[in-house]
PDB file of C-alpha atoms and ligand atoms in Angstrom:
ATOM      1  CA  UNK P 113     -35.759 -27.151  15.756  1.00  0.00           C
ATOM      2  CA  UNK P 114     -39.423 -26.062  15.430  1.00  0.00           C
ATOM      3  CA  UNK P 115     -40.530 -22.859  17.177  1.00  0.00           C
ATOM      4  CA  UNK P 116     -41.460 -23.202  20.848  1.00  0.00           C
ATOM      5  CA  UNK P 117     -44.305 -21.410  22.602  1.00  0.00           C
ATOM      6  CA  UNK P 118     -43.892 -18.930  25.424  1.00  0.00           C
ATOM      7  CA  UNK P 119     -45.822 -21.271  27.704  1.00  0.00           C
ATOM      8  CA  UNK P 120     -43.322 -24.086  27.067  1.00  0.00           C
ATOM      9  CA  UNK P 121     -40.123 -22.096  27.663  1.00  0.00           C
ATOM     10  CA  UNK P 122     -41.505 -20.302  30.724  1.00  0.00           C
ATOM     11  CA  UNK P 123     -42.660 -23.582  32.309  1.00  0.00           C
ATOM     12  CA  UNK P 124     -39.046 -24.819  32.083  1.00  0.00           C
ATOM     13  CA  UNK P 125     -37.747 -21.488  33.409  1.00  0.00           C
ATOM     14  CA  UNK P 126     -40.035 -21.669  36.433  1.00  0.00           C
ATOM     15  CA  UNK P 127     -38.830 -25.207  37.172  1.00  0.00           C
ATOM     16  CA  UNK P 128     -35.175 -24.236  36.761  1.00  0.00           C
ATOM     17  CA  UNK P 129     -35.538 -20.884  38.599  1.00  0.00           C
ATOM     18  CA  UNK P 130     -34.071 -18.799  35.795  1.00  0.00           C
ATOM     19  CA  UNK P 131     -35.485 -16.231  33.384  1.00  0.00           C
ATOM     20  CA  UNK P 132     -35.590 -16.366  29.590  1.00  0.00           C
ATOM     21  CA  UNK P 133     -34.373 -13.275  27.741  1.00  0.00           C
ATOM     22  CA  UNK P 134     -36.803 -11.638  25.312  1.00  0.00           C
ATOM     23  CA  UNK P 135     -34.935  -9.457  22.841  1.00  0.00           C
ATOM     24  CA  UNK P 136     -36.537  -6.989  20.435  1.00  0.00           C
ATOM     25  CA  UNK P 137     -35.683  -7.259  16.765  1.00  0.00           C
ATOM     26  CA  UNK P 138     -36.190  -4.939  13.805  1.00  0.00           C
ATOM     27  CA  UNK P 139     -33.853  -6.248  11.102  1.00  0.00           C
ATOM     28  CA  UNK P 140     -31.637  -9.083   9.895  1.00  0.00           C
ATOM     29  CA  UNK P 141     -28.539  -8.175  11.905  1.00  0.00           C
ATOM     30  CA  UNK P 142     -30.500  -8.076  15.168  1.00  0.00           C
ATOM     31  CA  UNK P 143     -32.160 -11.435  14.431  1.00  0.00           C
ATOM     32  CA  UNK P 144     -28.754 -12.970  13.628  1.00  0.00           C
ATOM     33  CA  UNK P 145     -27.184 -11.509  16.772  1.00  0.00           C
ATOM     34  CA  UNK P 146     -29.964 -12.935  18.977  1.00  0.00           C
ATOM     35  CA  UNK P 147     -30.018 -16.413  17.431  1.00  0.00           C
ATOM     36  CA  UNK P 148     -26.227 -16.760  17.197  1.00  0.00           C
ATOM     37  CA  UNK P 149     -25.817 -15.632  20.812  1.00  0.00           C
ATOM     38  CA  UNK P 150     -28.534 -18.035  21.991  1.00  0.00           C
ATOM     39  CA  UNK P 151     -27.028 -20.892  20.010  1.00  0.00           C
ATOM     40  CA  UNK P 152     -23.507 -20.247  21.344  1.00  0.00           C
ATOM     41  CA  UNK P 153     -24.846 -19.926  24.919  1.00  0.00           C
ATOM     42  CA  UNK P 154     -27.179 -22.904  24.491  1.00  0.00           C
ATOM     43  CA  UNK P 155     -30.001 -20.750  25.822  1.00  0.00           C
ATOM     44  CA  UNK P 156     -33.729 -20.812  25.084  1.00  0.00           C
ATOM     45  CA  UNK P 157     -34.660 -17.428  23.643  1.00  0.00           C
ATOM     46  CA  UNK P 158     -37.623 -15.195  22.846  1.00  0.00           C
ATOM     47  CA  UNK P 159     -37.381 -13.046  19.730  1.00  0.00           C
ATOM     48  CA  UNK P 160     -39.923 -10.283  19.877  1.00  0.00           C
ATOM     49  CA  UNK P 161     -41.178  -7.773  17.345  1.00  0.00           C
ATOM     50  CA  UNK P 162     -43.160  -4.699  18.338  1.00  0.00           C
ATOM     51  CA  UNK P 163     -45.858  -3.115  16.210  1.00  0.00           C
ATOM     52  CA  UNK P 164     -43.211  -0.521  15.326  1.00  0.00           C
ATOM     53  CA  UNK P 165     -40.835  -3.263  14.188  1.00  0.00           C
ATOM     54  CA  UNK P 166     -43.526  -4.828  12.018  1.00  0.00           C
ATOM     55  CA  UNK P 167     -44.306  -1.443  10.497  1.00  0.00           C
ATOM     56  CA  UNK P 168     -40.617  -0.748   9.864  1.00  0.00           C
ATOM     57  CA  UNK P 169     -39.569  -4.091   8.388  1.00  0.00           C
ATOM     58  CA  UNK P 170     -42.895  -5.624   7.343  1.00  0.00           C
ATOM     59  CA  UNK P 171     -44.306  -8.785   8.904  1.00  0.00           C
ATOM     60  CA  UNK P 172     -43.251 -10.916   5.899  1.00  0.00           C
ATOM     61  CA  UNK P 173     -39.633  -9.823   6.182  1.00  0.00           C
ATOM     62  CA  UNK P 174     -39.489 -10.278   9.945  1.00  0.00           C
ATOM     63  CA  UNK P 175     -40.992 -13.770   9.837  1.00  0.00           C
ATOM     64  CA  UNK P 176     -38.897 -14.833   6.828  1.00  0.00           C
ATOM     65  CA  UNK P 177     -35.652 -13.630   8.427  1.00  0.00           C
ATOM     66  CA  UNK P 178     -36.499 -15.278  11.740  1.00  0.00           C
ATOM     67  CA  UNK P 179     -37.400 -18.550   9.988  1.00  0.00           C
ATOM     68  CA  UNK P 180     -34.118 -18.536   8.075  1.00  0.00           C
ATOM     69  CA  UNK P 181     -32.166 -17.946  11.294  1.00  0.00           C
ATOM     70  CA  UNK P 182     -34.046 -20.600  13.236  1.00  0.00           C
ATOM     71  CA  UNK P 183     -33.812 -23.295  10.518  1.00  0.00           C
ATOM     72  CA  UNK P 184     -30.298 -24.318  11.492  1.00  0.00           C
ATOM     73  CA  UNK P 185     -30.612 -23.650  15.232  1.00  0.00           C
ATOM     74  CA  UNK P 186     -31.010 -26.379  17.848  1.00  0.00           C
ATOM     75  CA  UNK P 187     -32.355 -24.285  20.727  1.00  0.00           C
ATOM     76  CA  UNK P 188     -35.987 -23.445  21.613  1.00  0.00           C
ATOM     77  CA  UNK P 189     -36.953 -20.140  19.958  1.00  0.00           C
ATOM     78  CA  UNK P 190     -40.231 -18.294  20.592  1.00  0.00           C
ATOM     79  CA  UNK P 191     -41.446 -15.732  18.057  1.00  0.00           C
ATOM     80  CA  UNK P 192     -43.463 -13.212  20.062  1.00  0.00           C
ATOM     81  CA  UNK P 193     -45.440 -10.027  19.350  1.00  0.00           C
ATOM     82  CA  UNK P 194     -44.395  -7.322  21.834  1.00  0.00           C
ATOM     83  CA  UNK P 195     -47.059  -4.859  23.074  1.00  0.00           C
ATOM     84  CA  UNK P 196     -49.769  -5.711  20.559  1.00  0.00           C
ATOM     85  CA  UNK P 197     -52.647  -3.322  21.058  1.00  0.00           C
ATOM     86  CA  UNK P 198     -55.242  -4.543  18.580  1.00  0.00           C
ATOM     87  CA  UNK P 199     -57.110  -7.805  18.200  1.00  0.00           C
ATOM     88  CA  UNK P 200     -56.527  -7.684  14.439  1.00  0.00           C
ATOM     89  CA  UNK P 201     -52.755  -7.314  14.833  1.00  0.00           C
ATOM     90  CA  UNK P 202     -52.510 -10.302  17.170  1.00  0.00           C
ATOM     91  CA  UNK P 203     -54.531 -12.408  14.710  1.00  0.00           C
ATOM     92  CA  UNK P 204     -52.294 -11.333  11.818  1.00  0.00           C
ATOM     93  CA  UNK P 205     -49.215 -12.376  13.795  1.00  0.00           C
ATOM     94  CA  UNK P 206     -50.738 -15.762  14.625  1.00  0.00           C
ATOM     95  CA  UNK P 207     -51.538 -16.244  10.932  1.00  0.00           C
ATOM     96  CA  UNK P 208     -47.908 -15.457  10.038  1.00  0.00           C
ATOM     97  CA  UNK P 209     -46.516 -18.051  12.431  1.00  0.00           C
ATOM     98  CA  UNK P 210     -45.879 -16.202  15.700  1.00  0.00           C
ATOM     99  CA  UNK P 211     -46.009 -18.727  18.549  1.00  0.00           C
ATOM    100  CA  UNK P 212     -46.782 -16.109  21.167  1.00  0.00           C
ATOM    101  CA  UNK P 213     -48.468 -12.707  21.280  1.00  0.00           C
ATOM    102  CA  UNK P 214     -48.648  -9.975  23.870  1.00  0.00           C
ATOM    103  CA  UNK P 215     -51.933  -8.167  24.126  1.00  0.00           C
ATOM    104  CA  UNK P 216     -51.269  -4.931  25.990  1.00  0.00           C
ATOM    105  CA  UNK P 217     -54.603  -3.693  27.298  1.00  0.00           C
ATOM    106  CA  UNK P 218     -52.988  -1.651  30.067  1.00  0.00           C
ATOM    107  CA  UNK P 219     -54.601   1.558  28.879  1.00  0.00           C
ATOM    108  CA  UNK P 220     -58.076   0.126  29.550  1.00  0.00           C
ATOM    109  CA  UNK P 221     -60.005  -0.273  32.800  1.00  0.00           C
ATOM    110  CA  UNK P 222     -59.489  -3.624  34.562  1.00  0.00           C
ATOM    111  CA  UNK P 223     -62.778  -4.982  33.211  1.00  0.00           C
ATOM    112  CA  UNK P 224     -62.097  -3.885  29.634  1.00  0.00           C
ATOM    113  CA  UNK P 225     -58.496  -5.141  29.800  1.00  0.00           C
ATOM    114  CA  UNK P 226     -59.747  -8.563  30.970  1.00  0.00           C
ATOM    115  CA  UNK P 227     -62.418  -8.702  28.257  1.00  0.00           C
ATOM    116  CA  UNK P 228     -60.087  -7.651  25.407  1.00  0.00           C
ATOM    117  CA  UNK P 229     -57.262  -9.948  26.547  1.00  0.00           C
ATOM    118  CA  UNK P 230     -59.634 -12.908  27.025  1.00  0.00           C
ATOM    119  CA  UNK P 231     -60.842 -12.470  23.443  1.00  0.00           C
ATOM    120  CA  UNK P 232     -57.265 -12.856  22.172  1.00  0.00           C
ATOM    121  CA  UNK P 233     -56.642 -15.814  24.516  1.00  0.00           C
ATOM    122  CA  UNK P 234     -59.715 -17.651  23.233  1.00  0.00           C
ATOM    123  CA  UNK P 235     -58.472 -17.660  19.642  1.00  0.00           C
ATOM    124  CA  UNK P 236     -54.762 -18.067  20.447  1.00  0.00           C
ATOM    125  CA  UNK P 237     -55.377 -21.036  22.739  1.00  0.00           C
ATOM    126  CA  UNK P 238     -57.391 -22.813  20.033  1.00  0.00           C
ATOM    127  CA  UNK P 239     -54.346 -22.759  17.744  1.00  0.00           C
ATOM    128  CA  UNK P 240     -51.652 -23.404  20.372  1.00  0.00           C
ATOM    129  CA  UNK P 241     -50.306 -19.852  20.606  1.00  0.00           C
ATOM    130  CA  UNK P 242     -49.387 -18.311  23.986  1.00  0.00           C
ATOM    131  CA  UNK P 243     -50.596 -14.935  25.237  1.00  0.00           C
ATOM    132  CA  UNK P 244     -48.902 -12.404  27.527  1.00  0.00           C
ATOM    133  CA  UNK P 245     -51.097  -9.760  29.145  1.00  0.00           C
ATOM    134  CA  UNK P 246     -50.191  -6.545  30.970  1.00  0.00           C
ATOM    135  CA  UNK P 247     -51.663  -5.148  34.136  1.00  0.00           C
ATOM    136  CA  UNK P 248     -50.546  -1.802  35.538  1.00  0.00           C
ATOM    137  CA  UNK P 249     -48.768   0.763  33.406  1.00  0.00           C
ATOM    138  CA  UNK P 250     -45.091   0.344  32.511  1.00  0.00           C
ATOM    139  CA  UNK P 251     -44.091   3.911  31.715  1.00  0.00           C
ATOM    140  CA  UNK P 252     -41.294   5.554  29.817  1.00  0.00           C
ATOM    141  CA  UNK P 253     -38.227   6.775  31.696  1.00  0.00           C
ATOM    142  CA  UNK P 254     -39.200  10.340  30.884  1.00  0.00           C
ATOM    143  CA  UNK P 255     -42.240   9.974  33.161  1.00  0.00           C
ATOM    144  CA  UNK P 256     -41.573  11.488  36.581  1.00  0.00           C
ATOM    145  CA  UNK P 257     -44.017   9.844  38.951  1.00  0.00           C
ATOM    146  CA  UNK P 258     -44.951  10.643  42.531  1.00  0.00           C
ATOM    147  CA  UNK P 259     -45.557   8.104  45.309  1.00  0.00           C
ATOM    148  CA  UNK P 260     -49.348   8.436  44.880  1.00  0.00           C
ATOM    149  CA  UNK P 261     -49.027   7.869  41.175  1.00  0.00           C
ATOM    150  CA  UNK P 262     -46.918   4.759  41.813  1.00  0.00           C
ATOM    151  CA  UNK P 263     -49.863   3.165  43.570  1.00  0.00           C
ATOM    152  CA  UNK P 264     -52.172   4.068  40.732  1.00  0.00           C
ATOM    153  CA  UNK P 265     -49.815   2.828  38.002  1.00  0.00           C
ATOM    154  CA  UNK P 266     -48.155  -0.201  39.568  1.00  0.00           C
ATOM    155  CA  UNK P 267     -49.728  -3.654  39.379  1.00  0.00           C
ATOM    156  CA  UNK P 268     -52.138  -4.391  42.193  1.00  0.00           C
ATOM    157  CA  UNK P 269     -51.696  -7.994  43.472  1.00  0.00           C
ATOM    158  CA  UNK P 270     -55.411  -8.629  44.041  1.00  0.00           C
ATOM    159  CA  UNK P 271     -56.234  -7.346  40.561  1.00  0.00           C
ATOM    160  CA  UNK P 272     -53.425  -9.503  39.137  1.00  0.00           C
ATOM    161  CA  UNK P 273     -55.054 -12.637  40.482  1.00  0.00           C
ATOM    162  CA  UNK P 274     -58.422 -11.681  39.018  1.00  0.00           C
ATOM    163  CA  UNK P 275     -56.854 -10.656  35.694  1.00  0.00           C
ATOM    164  CA  UNK P 276     -55.044 -13.981  35.277  1.00  0.00           C
ATOM    165  CA  UNK P 277     -58.041 -16.077  36.330  1.00  0.00           C
ATOM    166  CA  UNK P 278     -60.522 -14.295  34.095  1.00  0.00           C
ATOM    167  CA  UNK P 279     -58.348 -13.622  31.031  1.00  0.00           C
ATOM    168  CA  UNK P 280     -56.538 -16.986  30.980  1.00  0.00           C
ATOM    169  CA  UNK P 281     -53.141 -15.503  29.984  1.00  0.00           C
ATOM    170  CA  UNK P 282     -49.973 -17.633  29.902  1.00  0.00           C
ATOM    171  CA  UNK P 283     -47.775 -14.825  31.295  1.00  0.00           C
ATOM    172  CA  UNK P 284     -48.310 -11.472  32.966  1.00  0.00           C
ATOM    173  CA  UNK P 285     -46.261  -8.280  32.494  1.00  0.00           C
ATOM    174  CA  UNK P 286     -46.102  -6.383  35.769  1.00  0.00           C
ATOM    175  CA  UNK P 287     -45.469  -2.731  36.577  1.00  0.00           C
ATOM    176  CA  UNK P 288     -43.136  -2.644  39.597  1.00  0.00           C
ATOM    177  CA  UNK P 289     -40.913   0.342  38.820  1.00  0.00           C
ATOM    178  CA  UNK P 290     -39.191  -0.421  35.534  1.00  0.00           C
ATOM    179  CA  UNK P 291     -39.710   1.739  32.460  1.00  0.00           C
ATOM    180  CA  UNK P 292     -38.960   1.569  28.737  1.00  0.00           C
ATOM    181  CA  UNK P 293     -35.906   3.410  27.445  1.00  0.00           C
ATOM    182  CA  UNK P 294     -32.693   4.646  29.115  1.00  0.00           C
ATOM    183  CA  UNK P 295     -32.987   5.465  32.836  1.00  0.00           C
ATOM    184  CA  UNK P 296     -32.020   8.871  34.183  1.00  0.00           C
ATOM    185  CA  UNK P 297     -31.094   7.527  37.638  1.00  0.00           C
ATOM    186  CA  UNK P 298     -31.102   4.048  39.135  1.00  0.00           C
ATOM    187  CA  UNK P 299     -34.509   2.362  38.837  1.00  0.00           C
ATOM    188  CA  UNK P 300     -36.073   1.419  42.177  1.00  0.00           C
ATOM    189  CA  UNK P 301     -38.014  -1.798  41.911  1.00  0.00           C
ATOM    190  CA  UNK P 302     -40.852  -2.552  44.312  1.00  0.00           C
ATOM    191  CA  UNK P 303     -39.799  -6.082  45.327  1.00  0.00           C
ATOM    192  CA  UNK P 304     -42.437  -6.346  48.093  1.00  0.00           C
ATOM    193  CA  UNK P 305     -45.097  -5.770  45.490  1.00  0.00           C
ATOM    194  CA  UNK P 306     -43.478  -8.317  43.177  1.00  0.00           C
ATOM    195  CA  UNK P 307     -43.517 -10.892  45.982  1.00  0.00           C
ATOM    196  CA  UNK P 308     -47.175 -10.171  46.706  1.00  0.00           C
ATOM    197  CA  UNK P 309     -48.076 -10.528  43.010  1.00  0.00           C
ATOM    198  CA  UNK P 310     -46.036 -13.721  42.708  1.00  0.00           C
ATOM    199  CA  UNK P 311     -47.888 -15.327  45.624  1.00  0.00           C
ATOM    200  CA  UNK P 312     -51.289 -14.945  44.001  1.00  0.00           C
ATOM    201  CA  UNK P 313     -50.821 -14.564  40.229  1.00  0.00           C
ATOM    202  CA  UNK P 314     -50.608 -18.243  39.314  1.00  0.00           C
ATOM    203  CA  UNK P 315     -48.809 -17.532  36.036  1.00  0.00           C
ATOM    204  CA  UNK P 316     -45.225 -16.674  34.960  1.00  0.00           C
ATOM    205  CA  UNK P 317     -44.341 -12.992  35.434  1.00  0.00           C
ATOM    206  CA  UNK P 318     -42.605 -10.709  32.920  1.00  0.00           C
ATOM    207  CA  UNK P 319     -40.251  -7.787  33.553  1.00  0.00           C
ATOM    208  CA  UNK P 320     -40.377  -5.097  30.854  1.00  0.00           C
ATOM    209  CA  UNK P 321     -37.960  -2.184  30.570  1.00  0.00           C
ATOM    210  CA  UNK P 322     -35.052  -4.263  31.884  1.00  0.00           C
ATOM    211  CA  UNK P 323     -32.285  -2.426  29.991  1.00  0.00           C
ATOM    212  CA  UNK P 324     -30.171  -0.456  32.454  1.00  0.00           C
ATOM    213  CA  UNK P 325     -31.545  -2.280  35.514  1.00  0.00           C
ATOM    214  CA  UNK P 326     -28.544  -3.202  37.744  1.00  0.00           C
ATOM    215  CA  UNK P 327     -27.535  -6.872  37.837  1.00  0.00           C
ATOM    216  CA  UNK P 328     -28.368  -7.164  41.543  1.00  0.00           C
ATOM    217  CA  UNK P 329     -31.965  -6.042  40.974  1.00  0.00           C
ATOM    218  CA  UNK P 330     -32.325  -8.435  38.041  1.00  0.00           C
ATOM    219  CA  UNK P 331     -31.062 -11.343  40.163  1.00  0.00           C
ATOM    220  CA  UNK P 332     -33.430 -10.416  42.989  1.00  0.00           C
ATOM    221  CA  UNK P 333     -36.400 -10.172  40.596  1.00  0.00           C
ATOM    222  CA  UNK P 334     -35.585 -13.626  39.214  1.00  0.00           C
ATOM    223  CA  UNK P 335     -35.222 -15.067  42.718  1.00  0.00           C
ATOM    224  CA  UNK P 336     -38.736 -13.815  43.512  1.00  0.00           C
ATOM    225  CA  UNK P 337     -40.140 -15.369  40.347  1.00  0.00           C
ATOM    226  CA  UNK P 338     -39.709 -13.221  37.207  1.00  0.00           C
ATOM    227  CA  UNK P 339     -39.274 -15.676  34.325  1.00  0.00           C
ATOM    228  CA  UNK P 340     -39.256 -13.501  31.150  1.00  0.00           C
ATOM    229  CA  UNK P 341     -37.096 -10.388  30.870  1.00  0.00           C
ATOM    230  CA  UNK P 342     -37.467  -7.870  28.022  1.00  0.00           C
ATOM    231  CA  UNK P 343     -34.433  -6.083  26.595  1.00  0.00           C
ATOM    232  CA  UNK P 344     -34.522  -3.583  23.757  1.00  0.00           C
ATOM    233  CA  UNK P 345     -32.716  -0.322  24.649  1.00  0.00           C
ATOM    234  CA  UNK P 346     -29.442  -2.085  25.590  1.00  0.00           C
ATOM    235  CA  UNK P 347     -29.407  -3.699  22.121  1.00  0.00           C
ATOM    236  CA  UNK P 348     -30.188  -0.434  20.369  1.00  0.00           C
ATOM    237  CA  UNK P 349     -27.325   1.229  22.210  1.00  0.00           C
ATOM    238  CA  UNK P 350     -24.956  -1.656  21.402  1.00  0.00           C
ATOM    239  CA  UNK P 351     -25.905  -1.444  17.716  1.00  0.00           C
ATOM    240  CA  UNK P 352     -25.221   2.300  17.595  1.00  0.00           C
ATOM    241  CA  UNK P 353     -21.966   1.887  19.548  1.00  0.00           C
ATOM    242  CA  UNK P 354     -20.750  -0.603  16.944  1.00  0.00           C
ATOM    243  CA  UNK P 355     -21.639   1.716  14.064  1.00  0.00           C
ATOM    244  CA  UNK P 356     -20.194   4.814  15.744  1.00  0.00           C
ATOM    245  CA  UNK P 357     -16.923   3.064  16.476  1.00  0.00           C
ATOM    246  CA  UNK P 358     -16.359   2.366  12.785  1.00  0.00           C
ATOM    247  CA  UNK P 359     -17.563   5.794  11.656  1.00  0.00           C
ATOM    248  CA  UNK P 360     -15.189   7.417  14.142  1.00  0.00           C
ATOM    249  CA  UNK P 361     -12.137   5.265  13.389  1.00  0.00           C
ATOM    250  CA  UNK P 362     -12.655   4.792   9.637  1.00  0.00           C
ATOM    251  CA  UNK P 363     -14.528   7.913   8.522  1.00  0.00           C
ATOM    252  CA  UNK P 364     -14.028   7.034   4.850  1.00  0.00           C
ATOM    253  CA  UNK P 365     -15.563   3.561   5.102  1.00  0.00           C
ATOM    254  CA  UNK P 366     -18.302   3.192   2.490  1.00  0.00           C
ATOM    255  CA  UNK P 367     -19.238  -0.506   2.788  1.00  0.00           C
ATOM    256  CA  UNK P 368     -22.396  -0.924   4.954  1.00  0.00           C
ATOM    257  CA  UNK P 369     -21.257  -4.422   5.899  1.00  0.00           C
ATOM    258  CA  UNK P 370     -18.220  -2.926   7.629  1.00  0.00           C
ATOM    259  CA  UNK P 371     -20.596  -0.967   9.909  1.00  0.00           C
ATOM    260  CA  UNK P 372     -23.320  -3.537  10.426  1.00  0.00           C
ATOM    261  CA  UNK P 373     -20.947  -6.454  11.121  1.00  0.00           C
ATOM    262  CA  UNK P 374     -19.386  -4.760  14.186  1.00  0.00           C
ATOM    263  CA  UNK P 375     -22.866  -3.589  15.271  1.00  0.00           C
ATOM    264  CA  UNK P 376     -23.981  -7.231  15.275  1.00  0.00           C
ATOM    265  CA  UNK P 377     -20.947  -8.301  17.307  1.00  0.00           C
ATOM    266  CA  UNK P 378     -21.595  -5.549  19.906  1.00  0.00           C
ATOM    267  CA  UNK P 379     -25.193  -6.780  20.261  1.00  0.00           C
ATOM    268  CA  UNK P 380     -24.109 -10.414  20.535  1.00  0.00           C
ATOM    269  CA  UNK P 381     -21.788  -9.583  23.424  1.00  0.00           C
ATOM    270  CA  UNK P 382     -24.602  -7.772  25.268  1.00  0.00           C
ATOM    271  CA  UNK P 383     -27.079 -10.610  24.654  1.00  0.00           C
ATOM    272  CA  UNK P 384     -24.656 -13.247  25.932  1.00  0.00           C
ATOM    273  CA  UNK P 385     -23.965 -11.210  29.070  1.00  0.00           C
ATOM    274  CA  UNK P 386     -27.720 -10.907  29.710  1.00  0.00           C
ATOM    275  CA  UNK P 387     -28.261 -14.637  29.166  1.00  0.00           C
ATOM    276  CA  UNK P 388     -25.620 -15.438  31.773  1.00  0.00           C
ATOM    277  CA  UNK P 389     -27.166 -12.931  34.189  1.00  0.00           C
ATOM    278  CA  UNK P 390     -30.668 -14.349  33.633  1.00  0.00           C
ATOM    279  CA  UNK P 391     -29.406 -17.903  34.235  1.00  0.00           C
ATOM    280  CA  UNK P 392     -30.746 -19.212  30.919  1.00  0.00           C
ATOM    281  CA  UNK P 393     -27.288 -19.928  29.454  1.00  0.00           C
ATOM    282  CA  UNK P 394     -26.739 -23.666  29.223  1.00  0.00           C
ATOM    283  CA  UNK P 395     -30.448 -24.463  29.708  1.00  0.00           C
ATOM    284  CA  UNK P 396     -31.157 -25.553  26.104  1.00  0.00           C
TER     285      UNK P 396
HETATM  286  O1  G3H T 646     -41.554  -1.779  24.604  1.00  0.00           O
HETATM  287  C1  G3H T 646     -41.125  -1.176  23.641  1.00  0.00           C
HETATM  288  C2  G3H T 646     -40.052  -1.796  22.841  1.00  0.00           C
HETATM  289  O2  G3H T 646     -38.810  -1.264  23.225  1.00  0.00           O
HETATM  290  C3  G3H T 646     -40.323  -1.601  21.382  1.00  0.00           C
HETATM  291  O3  G3H T 646     -40.196  -0.271  21.020  1.00  0.00           O
HETATM  292  O4  G3H T 646     -42.267   0.266  19.756  1.00  0.00           O
HETATM  293  O5  G3H T 646     -40.146   1.574  19.411  1.00  0.00           O
HETATM  294  O6  G3H T 646     -40.340  -0.772  18.568  1.00  0.00           O
HETATM  295  P1  G3H T 646     -40.789   0.236  19.603  1.00  0.00           P
HETATM  296  P1  13P T 647     -36.176  -1.602  27.273  1.00  0.00           P
HETATM  297  O1  13P T 647     -36.100  -0.961  25.931  1.00  0.00           O
HETATM  298  O2  13P T 647     -36.215  -0.599  28.362  1.00  0.00           O
HETATM  299  O3  13P T 647     -35.167  -2.673  27.442  1.00  0.00           O
HETATM  300  O4  13P T 647     -37.622  -2.328  27.336  1.00  0.00           O
HETATM  301  C1  13P T 647     -37.886  -3.374  26.463  1.00  0.00           C
HETATM  302  C2  13P T 647     -39.289  -3.855  26.599  1.00  0.00           C
HETATM  303  O5  13P T 647     -39.873  -3.869  27.658  1.00  0.00           O
HETATM  304  C3  13P T 647     -39.946  -4.351  25.389  1.00  0.00           C
HETATM  305  O6  13P T 647     -41.267  -4.708  25.622  1.00  0.00           O
HETATM  306 ZN1   ZN T 648     -42.276  -3.547  27.085  1.00  0.00          ZN
END
């Protein structure tokens, strides 16, 4: 099946009231785990590579591995750049066959974020590639933030409307209390804010930092309108769990395949569980 765009899979998700899982990849085993899980679950899926992933593996390797995995699949697969921060990088990804790019201009002022994101949208739209933007700052879990800071960092609904209208993005990443990496306590999501953003945004909304967010909060976020959910940390932890299990039980094992195979299976189990939670299982 040819690659799908983010716009296409999120339009279906909005109609069906489910969310599509977006899983970060850095190597062959992660790509295989994501595609095999999606195929077995019959779920549309978003494979995403960060700038760090592209630096680690190389854009040619990532795209070649993803193409090889997708060749025999029969589900919609989106190849997406996660947290792109330069115009050049987004263009390079488009040139290499990505069907969706995120331009993360969250470190800029509203005006500069709109201008930089709109520049990416103009080119991407011309060649049928989707664009995700970000408004508000999605922190790391190490950031301790006060109530005042929440207001400054979280996505402002009125600004969200303006951002979407003026930038033309196909999806918007919102800051409502999630963070990247493992959580220290239980994350508290600002659902009232999410509802207010949903009412005015006019585009599918994206939840970043979803690893470690309790199932109940994920379900509630989807019921309000989140339609793309990003997972990286839970996969990293599953990978390491798989490796550690073998190292612990068979300390003399010297065949890398005997470590990476179980790591892949651990990730597959996590991905399938997420797909069922997100409601995208059985939708492809
Ligand atoms: O949002 C961040 C993703 O987890 C990717 O992380 O930049 O370390 O690859 P990374
Ligand atoms: P987690 O690593 O917290 O799952 O966040 C993933 C993410 O948002 C990627 O953009
Ligand atoms: Zn993110």
